[in-house]
């Protein structure tokens, strides 16, 4: 189920729906890890005519080496290689009249890319070790968290294959760009987790915890959000999960972290300068030498932190 009421998500779903209705055009889905690319591929398949005539068959291109991925994609004949004890139809045959979902296509080997281009153009597939080609009838949907155009420029992805596959391009925004959707996604995930944990008595998530969920940066996106919700349901001993039930690793948004670190660093430097001035009894040059910095840099820190060297002097009232 795709959840989202932000403008970006509404526009995305409109494009995905139109692509689904076409039935045959290839689609490239881009987005960070955990944004729901396979879920969107399932939506495109089920909303298309192919959802009624054939299956959706998925394969992760980054999980297999070159030899195995070609066997999984295109199939092999018995005896084609050591261990091939029986003929095996590849995903393009398995998905006849349906959809093939190629996840992490940017990780596909150059040899497999060349064969995939022929399959996409000719709609014919040849199993490893076969002499004849087999006609196929599939839609190809690809997904990647990499920038395929950059990979083309780097000669790591075939330009002709990119143009063949990139008929419709859909970008799934990361969760941090659609914070307005976090509450509704959280409620949906809570329902899923409760069905998987029927003994749990959790019925809701506190407003304070929801605020924290909306503020978090979500580097793992929806996949990470689901893990957090599951952790909260398991940890909570009451009916309402709260901040105390959340993982300790959930940090504030990057901007807040940056500001906090900057302020903390500035405070540490100011404290070091004050300590050096105490030891030097207000002698700025001596304090600078003890800190291993030039006098100008020390004065700059003193001015920015409103540190008066006179406050550390016992006798002299002049900056040395």
Short mmCIF file of N, CA and C in Angstrom, two decimals, residues 6 8-9 32 171-182 217 221:
data_model
loop_
_atom_site.label_atom_id
_atom_site.label_comp_id
_atom_site.label_asym_id
_atom_site.label_seq_id
_atom_site.Cartn_x
_atom_site.Cartn_y
_atom_site.Cartn_z
N UNK A 6 1.36 14.25 0.25
CA UNK A 6 2.15 15.41 -0.14
C UNK A 6 2.06 15.59 -1.65
N UNK A 8 4.36 15.95 -3.82
CA UNK A 8 5.31 15.10 -4.54
C UNK A 8 4.77 13.68 -4.70
N UNK A 9 4.14 13.14 -3.64
CA UNK A 9 3.61 11.78 -3.71
C UNK A 9 2.38 11.70 -4.61
N UNK A 32 16.17 6.40 -2.55
CA UNK A 32 17.09 5.87 -1.55
C UNK A 32 16.62 4.51 -1.04
N UNK A 171 10.62 8.98 -9.31
CA UNK A 171 11.51 9.12 -8.15
C UNK A 171 10.70 9.11 -6.86
N UNK A 172 11.03 8.17 -6.00
CA UNK A 172 10.40 8.10 -4.68
C UNK A 172 11.17 9.00 -3.73
N UNK A 173 10.55 10.03 -3.17
CA UNK A 173 11.28 10.93 -2.27
C UNK A 173 11.60 10.27 -0.95
N UNK A 174 12.71 10.62 -0.32
CA UNK A 174 13.02 10.07 1.00
C UNK A 174 12.02 10.58 2.02
N UNK A 175 11.92 9.90 3.13
CA UNK A 175 10.93 10.22 4.14
C UNK A 175 11.13 11.62 4.72
N UNK A 176 12.37 12.08 4.78
CA UNK A 176 12.63 13.41 5.34
C UNK A 176 12.07 14.53 4.46
N UNK A 177 11.76 14.21 3.20
CA UNK A 177 11.17 15.20 2.30
C UNK A 177 9.64 15.14 2.30
N UNK A 178 9.07 14.25 3.07
CA UNK A 178 7.61 14.11 3.12
C UNK A 178 7.17 13.84 4.56
N UNK A 179 7.63 14.72 5.47
CA UNK A 179 7.34 14.55 6.89
C UNK A 179 5.85 14.59 7.18
N UNK A 180 5.08 15.27 6.33
CA UNK A 180 3.63 15.33 6.55
C UNK A 180 2.98 13.95 6.46
N UNK A 181 3.65 13.01 5.82
CA UNK A 181 3.09 11.67 5.65
C UNK A 181 3.47 10.71 6.78
N UNK A 182 4.37 11.15 7.66
CA UNK A 182 4.91 10.23 8.66
C UNK A 182 3.83 9.71 9.61
N UNK A 217 15.63 12.22 11.11
CA UNK A 217 16.11 12.34 9.72
C UNK A 217 15.81 11.12 8.85
N UNK A 221 14.73 5.47 5.88
CA UNK A 221 13.41 5.73 5.31
C UNK A 221 12.32 4.84 5.90
#
